[in-house]
């Protein structure tokens, strides 16, 4: 599909929504209400033909207007190619673990997606890519604007929500990763942690991987701040999710955190060694050489920290 055709589709859908909203005498603020389903900014971009609404947002818009989705779309069906989701899967498939080559490869995939699908993607998908890109950059350089200031309005919405979508989890992962390197507000951090810990798994693999990713980031922050009990709570929730979703690639990660708990909290060298040995073995079975190498280095450092402790 050519860009001009895509832009026309965005404009036609946006014009239709704006006209129907105005016909009912609704301001954008009245239309969006509490902004939990649709923000004023998102509606503005949709009406101006700058972005395509997702199906969920389109259903909300249609319901608010007292219309059917097909009434709004007409002949302008919204379709995202399956090849896009195949590339998106590669971004979620494996963690980078700070490895520069893996980070570079993920950046390359993101660049391909922007070149091939940018005009076809709704705002939510573009935000997903933006957040993943920022996460990769932070892991590489540990610099950039704070998540809770860069996405201030969005972040405030997330703080009051009870049920999260994929991008909420990615935003909080970006926030939690940053908190490993900078001082954070403990109250805000605690609110975010409790909300994330209560999120249920879904049938969407992207969501479940993101849920494990954000929990891992929180565990890392608690490790840095030496709050080992909170770190252990986070790991226990991760293990529950792994058991239900069969995302076994995260098992070496949780075992690593358990090893560190044994080292720095209970000072149990035997338990630490057992946890590390199992994590390294699983990393080998998975075939992740980078994870295996990182775990081996962590094991040597941590066990040396315990010295002659038995």
GROMACS .gro file of C-alpha atoms in nm:
model
  310
    1UNK     CA    1   0.000   0.000   0.000
    2UNK     CA    2   0.136   0.345  -0.091
    3UNK     CA    3   0.187   0.614   0.173
    4UNK     CA    4  -0.062   0.849   0.008
    5UNK     CA    5  -0.331   0.583   0.023
    6UNK     CA    6  -0.257   0.523   0.391
    7UNK     CA    7  -0.265   0.892   0.472
    8UNK     CA    8  -0.599   0.926   0.291
    9UNK     CA    9  -0.737   0.644   0.503
   10UNK     CA   10  -0.624   0.816   0.823
   11UNK     CA   11  -0.776   1.145   0.712
   12UNK     CA   12  -1.109   0.991   0.607
   13UNK     CA   13  -1.149   0.805   0.937
   14UNK     CA   14  -1.039   1.112   1.136
   15UNK     CA   15  -1.275   1.345   0.952
   16UNK     CA   16  -1.565   1.104   1.007
   17UNK     CA   17  -1.501   1.082   1.381
   18UNK     CA   18  -1.460   1.459   1.418
   19UNK     CA   19  -1.778   1.530   1.223
   20UNK     CA   20  -1.984   1.280   1.425
   21UNK     CA   21  -1.847   1.413   1.754
   22UNK     CA   22  -1.928   1.771   1.664
   23UNK     CA   23  -2.274   1.667   1.542
   24UNK     CA   24  -2.343   1.548   1.896
   25UNK     CA   25  -2.214   1.871   2.047
   26UNK     CA   26  -1.928   1.705   2.236
   27UNK     CA   27  -1.592   1.866   2.308
   28UNK     CA   28  -1.289   1.639   2.297
   29UNK     CA   29  -1.268   1.662   2.676
   30UNK     CA   30  -1.630   1.553   2.717
   31UNK     CA   31  -1.583   1.275   2.463
   32UNK     CA   32  -1.278   1.128   2.639
   33UNK     CA   33  -1.416   1.161   2.992
   34UNK     CA   34  -1.164   1.025   3.243
   35UNK     CA   35  -0.923   0.948   2.955
   36UNK     CA   36  -0.880   0.588   3.072
   37UNK     CA   37  -0.986   0.452   2.732
   38UNK     CA   38  -0.880   0.741   2.509
   39UNK     CA   39  -0.687   1.057   2.588
   40UNK     CA   40  -0.766   1.400   2.444
   41UNK     CA   41  -0.426   1.404   2.274
   42UNK     CA   42  -0.490   1.065   2.112
   43UNK     CA   43  -0.833   1.176   1.990
   44UNK     CA   44  -0.684   1.495   1.847
   45UNK     CA   45  -0.422   1.301   1.651
   46UNK     CA   46  -0.685   1.060   1.521
   47UNK     CA   47  -0.920   1.338   1.413
   48UNK     CA   48  -0.638   1.526   1.242
   49UNK     CA   49  -0.552   1.215   1.040
   50UNK     CA   50  -0.210   1.181   1.202
   51UNK     CA   51  -0.263   0.836   1.350
   52UNK     CA   52  -0.483   0.531   1.311
   53UNK     CA   53  -0.686   0.418   1.613
   54UNK     CA   54  -0.640   0.065   1.738
   55UNK     CA   55  -0.942  -0.166   1.721
   56UNK     CA   56  -1.004  -0.123   2.095
   57UNK     CA   57  -1.001   0.255   2.070
   58UNK     CA   58  -1.215   0.239   1.758
   59UNK     CA   59  -1.470   0.030   1.946
   60UNK     CA   60  -1.472   0.286   2.230
   61UNK     CA   61  -1.515   0.573   1.983
   62UNK     CA   62  -1.799   0.397   1.803
   63UNK     CA   63  -1.977   0.314   2.130
   64UNK     CA   64  -1.943   0.673   2.254
   65UNK     CA   65  -2.088   0.799   1.926
   66UNK     CA   66  -2.368   0.541   1.933
   67UNK     CA   67  -2.243   0.390   1.609
   68UNK     CA   68  -2.096   0.065   1.478
   69UNK     CA   69  -1.726   0.036   1.395
   70UNK     CA   70  -1.821  -0.039   1.034
   71UNK     CA   71  -2.014   0.291   1.020
   72UNK     CA   72  -1.692   0.477   1.094
   73UNK     CA   73  -1.463   0.270   0.875
   74UNK     CA   74  -1.682   0.235   0.569
   75UNK     CA   75  -1.451   0.092   0.303
   76UNK     CA   76  -1.140   0.196   0.495
   77UNK     CA   77  -1.053  -0.125   0.676
   78UNK     CA   78  -0.754  -0.118   0.911
   79UNK     CA   79  -0.506  -0.399   0.855
   80UNK     CA   80  -0.154  -0.443   0.991
   81UNK     CA   81   0.051  -0.694   0.789
   82UNK     CA   82   0.144  -1.021   0.960
   83UNK     CA   83   0.505  -0.956   0.862
   84UNK     CA   84   0.507  -0.661   1.105
   85UNK     CA   85   0.417  -0.887   1.398
   86UNK     CA   86   0.691  -1.130   1.292
   87UNK     CA   87   0.947  -0.852   1.324
   88UNK     CA   88   0.790  -0.735   1.650
   89UNK     CA   89   0.828  -1.088   1.786
   90UNK     CA   90   1.203  -1.069   1.724
   91UNK     CA   91   1.218  -0.763   1.952
   92UNK     CA   92   1.053  -0.957   2.235
   93UNK     CA   93   1.210  -1.297   2.163
   94UNK     CA   94   1.526  -1.267   2.373
   95UNK     CA   95   1.671  -1.022   2.622
   96UNK     CA   96   1.981  -0.825   2.527
   97UNK     CA   97   2.146  -0.855   2.872
   98UNK     CA   98   2.337  -0.539   2.787
   99UNK     CA   99   2.515  -0.705   2.494
  100UNK     CA  100   2.603  -0.443   2.233
  101UNK     CA  101   2.558  -0.679   1.937
  102UNK     CA  102   2.209  -0.784   2.047
  103UNK     CA  103   2.113  -0.423   2.112
  104UNK     CA  104   2.242  -0.321   1.768
  105UNK     CA  105   2.041  -0.603   1.605
  106UNK     CA  106   1.721  -0.493   1.780
  107UNK     CA  107   1.786  -0.134   1.669
  108UNK     CA  108   1.823  -0.261   1.313
  109UNK     CA  109   1.487  -0.440   1.335
  110UNK     CA  110   1.319  -0.127   1.470
  111UNK     CA  111   1.465   0.077   1.184
  112UNK     CA  112   1.329  -0.176   0.933
  113UNK     CA  113   0.985  -0.156   1.093
  114UNK     CA  114   0.984   0.224   1.073
  115UNK     CA  115   1.084   0.215   0.706
  116UNK     CA  116   0.830  -0.049   0.604
  117UNK     CA  117   0.528   0.003   0.830
  118UNK     CA  118   0.540   0.350   0.989
  119UNK     CA  119   0.235   0.487   0.806
  120UNK     CA  120   0.035   0.169   0.871
  121UNK     CA  121   0.079   0.158   1.248
  122UNK     CA  122  -0.157   0.309   1.507
  123UNK     CA  123  -0.012   0.525   1.783
  124UNK     CA  124  -0.006   0.238   2.032
  125UNK     CA  125   0.227   0.032   1.813
  126UNK     CA  126   0.452   0.332   1.750
  127UNK     CA  127   0.467   0.394   2.126
  128UNK     CA  128   0.563   0.029   2.178
  129UNK     CA  129   0.857   0.073   1.939
  130UNK     CA  130   0.955   0.402   2.101
  131UNK     CA  131   0.959   0.248   2.450
  132UNK     CA  132   1.159  -0.056   2.336
  133UNK     CA  133   1.409   0.173   2.166
  134UNK     CA  134   1.447   0.386   2.479
  135UNK     CA  135   1.495   0.076   2.692
  136UNK     CA  136   1.771  -0.044   2.462
  137UNK     CA  137   1.941   0.297   2.465
  138UNK     CA  138   1.927   0.321   2.845
  139UNK     CA  139   2.077  -0.026   2.888
  140UNK     CA  140   2.360   0.078   2.656
  141UNK     CA  141   2.430   0.432   2.777
  142UNK     CA  142   2.233   0.481   3.104
  143UNK     CA  143   2.133   0.829   2.998
  144UNK     CA  144   1.823   1.004   2.873
  145UNK     CA  145   1.521   1.182   3.011
  146UNK     CA  146   1.341   1.015   3.300
  147UNK     CA  147   1.035   0.809   3.209
  148UNK     CA  148   0.812   0.984   3.463
  149UNK     CA  149   0.899   1.326   3.317
  150UNK     CA  150   0.931   1.240   2.946
  151UNK     CA  151   0.592   1.063   2.950
  152UNK     CA  152   0.451   1.269   3.237
  153UNK     CA  153   0.081   1.263   3.141
  154UNK     CA  154   0.091   0.898   3.042
  155UNK     CA  155   0.281   0.808   3.359
  156UNK     CA  156   0.017   0.975   3.576
  157UNK     CA  157  -0.253   0.772   3.400
  158UNK     CA  158  -0.061   0.451   3.467
  159UNK     CA  159  -0.033   0.537   3.836
  160UNK     CA  160  -0.412   0.540   3.877
  161UNK     CA  161  -0.492   0.238   3.656
  162UNK     CA  162  -0.549  -0.107   3.800
  163UNK     CA  163  -0.528  -0.317   3.484
  164UNK     CA  164  -0.237  -0.262   3.249
  165UNK     CA  165  -0.187  -0.301   2.876
  166UNK     CA  166   0.142  -0.381   2.703
  167UNK     CA  167   0.266  -0.022   2.676
  168UNK     CA  168   0.193   0.044   3.044
  169UNK     CA  169   0.428  -0.242   3.131
  170UNK     CA  170   0.698  -0.119   2.890
  171UNK     CA  171   0.676   0.234   3.034
  172UNK     CA  172   0.713   0.100   3.388
  173UNK     CA  173   1.001  -0.122   3.280
  174UNK     CA  174   1.174   0.185   3.137
  175UNK     CA  175   1.108   0.364   3.467
  176UNK     CA  176   1.230   0.073   3.683
  177UNK     CA  177   1.547   0.026   3.476
  178UNK     CA  178   1.628   0.395   3.522
  179UNK     CA  179   1.572   0.361   3.896
  180UNK     CA  180   1.864   0.117   3.907
  181UNK     CA  181   2.097   0.405   3.818
  182UNK     CA  182   1.940   0.711   3.982
  183UNK     CA  183   1.771   0.797   4.309
  184UNK     CA  184   1.397   0.741   4.295
  185UNK     CA  185   1.092   0.839   4.498
  186UNK     CA  186   1.029   0.534   4.715
  187UNK     CA  187   0.655   0.602   4.748
  188UNK     CA  188   0.598   0.629   4.373
  189UNK     CA  189   0.824   0.332   4.310
  190UNK     CA  190   0.633   0.125   4.566
  191UNK     CA  191   0.296   0.211   4.410
  192UNK     CA  192   0.420   0.103   4.068
  193UNK     CA  193   0.567  -0.218   4.205
  194UNK     CA  194   0.248  -0.324   4.385
  195UNK     CA  195   0.036  -0.257   4.076
  196UNK     CA  196   0.271  -0.453   3.850
  197UNK     CA  197   0.290  -0.744   4.095
  198UNK     CA  198  -0.091  -0.778   4.086
  199UNK     CA  199  -0.119  -0.794   3.707
  200UNK     CA  200  -0.263  -1.120   3.577
  201UNK     CA  201  -0.113  -1.305   3.283
  202UNK     CA  202  -0.294  -1.284   2.949
  203UNK     CA  203  -0.327  -1.494   2.636
  204UNK     CA  204  -0.095  -1.247   2.459
  205UNK     CA  205   0.269  -1.362   2.457
  206UNK     CA  206   0.399  -1.008   2.405
  207UNK     CA  207   0.217  -0.900   2.722
  208UNK     CA  208   0.346  -1.191   2.933
  209UNK     CA  209   0.704  -1.137   2.822
  210UNK     CA  210   0.670  -0.765   2.902
  211UNK     CA  211   0.527  -0.853   3.244
  212UNK     CA  212   0.830  -1.068   3.321
  213UNK     CA  213   1.056  -0.795   3.186
  214UNK     CA  214   0.915  -0.522   3.409
  215UNK     CA  215   0.924  -0.748   3.716
  216UNK     CA  216   1.288  -0.828   3.641
  217UNK     CA  217   1.361  -0.454   3.620
  218UNK     CA  218   1.194  -0.395   3.958
  219UNK     CA  219   1.390  -0.684   4.109
  220UNK     CA  220   1.708  -0.524   3.975
  221UNK     CA  221   1.621  -0.192   4.136
  222UNK     CA  222   1.550  -0.357   4.470
  223UNK     CA  223   1.881  -0.540   4.442
  224UNK     CA  224   2.068  -0.213   4.385
  225UNK     CA  225   1.890  -0.047   4.679
  226UNK     CA  226   1.963  -0.358   4.893
  227UNK     CA  227   1.597  -0.425   4.966
  228UNK     CA  228   1.640  -0.800   4.936
  229UNK     CA  229   1.301  -0.897   5.079
  230UNK     CA  230   1.118  -0.695   4.812
  231UNK     CA  231   1.350  -0.840   4.552
  232UNK     CA  232   1.254  -1.189   4.666
  233UNK     CA  233   0.881  -1.103   4.648
  234UNK     CA  234   0.933  -0.992   4.290
  235UNK     CA  235   1.120  -1.310   4.200
  236UNK     CA  236   0.848  -1.528   4.353
  237UNK     CA  237   0.588  -1.356   4.134
  238UNK     CA  238   0.811  -1.406   3.830
  239UNK     CA  239   0.840  -1.778   3.907
  240UNK     CA  240   0.458  -1.805   3.926
  241UNK     CA  241   0.426  -1.642   3.583
  242UNK     CA  242   0.701  -1.860   3.434
  243UNK     CA  243   0.526  -2.171   3.559
  244UNK     CA  244   0.195  -2.065   3.404
  245UNK     CA  245   0.329  -1.930   3.074
  246UNK     CA  246   0.622  -2.172   3.024
  247UNK     CA  247   0.857  -1.879   2.956
  248UNK     CA  248   1.152  -2.088   3.075
  249UNK     CA  249   1.409  -1.846   2.931
  250UNK     CA  250   1.349  -1.633   3.243
  251UNK     CA  251   1.427  -1.916   3.487
  252UNK     CA  252   1.805  -1.849   3.486
  253UNK     CA  253   1.725  -1.485   3.567
  254UNK     CA  254   1.512  -1.566   3.871
  255UNK     CA  255   1.771  -1.820   3.988
  256UNK     CA  256   2.036  -1.550   3.963
  257UNK     CA  257   1.830  -1.321   4.186
  258UNK     CA  258   1.779  -1.607   4.432
  259UNK     CA  259   2.153  -1.665   4.436
  260UNK     CA  260   2.210  -1.301   4.517
  261UNK     CA  261   1.954  -1.322   4.798
  262UNK     CA  262   2.151  -1.613   4.941
  263UNK     CA  263   2.474  -1.413   4.910
  264UNK     CA  264   2.371  -1.072   5.041
  265UNK     CA  265   2.080  -1.148   5.273
  266UNK     CA  266   2.110  -1.499   5.418
  267UNK     CA  267   2.485  -1.535   5.347
  268UNK     CA  268   2.439  -1.898   5.254
  269UNK     CA  269   2.721  -1.992   5.017
  270UNK     CA  270   2.587  -2.340   4.945
  271UNK     CA  271   2.243  -2.214   4.838
  272UNK     CA  272   2.402  -1.940   4.631
  273UNK     CA  273   2.625  -2.189   4.450
  274UNK     CA  274   2.337  -2.429   4.387
  275UNK     CA  275   2.120  -2.151   4.243
  276UNK     CA  276   2.399  -2.023   4.019
  277UNK     CA  277   2.490  -2.373   3.900
  278UNK     CA  278   2.128  -2.442   3.805
  279UNK     CA  279   2.096  -2.102   3.632
  280UNK     CA  280   2.414  -2.164   3.429
  281UNK     CA  281   2.299  -2.513   3.335
  282UNK     CA  282   1.961  -2.382   3.213
  283UNK     CA  283   2.130  -2.103   3.018
  284UNK     CA  284   2.342  -2.366   2.843
  285UNK     CA  285   2.033  -2.578   2.769
  286UNK     CA  286   1.857  -2.274   2.623
  287UNK     CA  287   2.164  -2.208   2.410
  288UNK     CA  288   2.210  -1.850   2.532
  289UNK     CA  289   2.588  -1.804   2.541
  290UNK     CA  290   2.567  -1.440   2.647
  291UNK     CA  291   2.346  -1.519   2.946
  292UNK     CA  292   2.569  -1.816   3.037
  293UNK     CA  293   2.881  -1.595   3.027
  294UNK     CA  294   2.717  -1.321   3.235
  295UNK     CA  295   2.594  -1.569   3.497
  296UNK     CA  296   2.939  -1.728   3.525
  297UNK     CA  297   3.096  -1.386   3.591
  298UNK     CA  298   2.826  -1.297   3.847
  299UNK     CA  299   2.877  -1.629   4.024
  300UNK     CA  300   3.254  -1.576   4.058
  301UNK     CA  301   3.207  -1.222   4.193
  302UNK     CA  302   2.935  -1.313   4.442
  303UNK     CA  303   3.097  -1.629   4.577
  304UNK     CA  304   3.425  -1.439   4.619
  305UNK     CA  305   3.226  -1.181   4.820
  306UNK     CA  306   3.132  -1.453   5.069
  307UNK     CA  307   3.493  -1.569   5.103
  308UNK     CA  308   3.521  -1.853   5.353
  309UNK     CA  309   3.154  -1.845   5.458
  310UNK     CA  310   3.003  -2.192   5.434
   0.00000   0.00000   0.00000
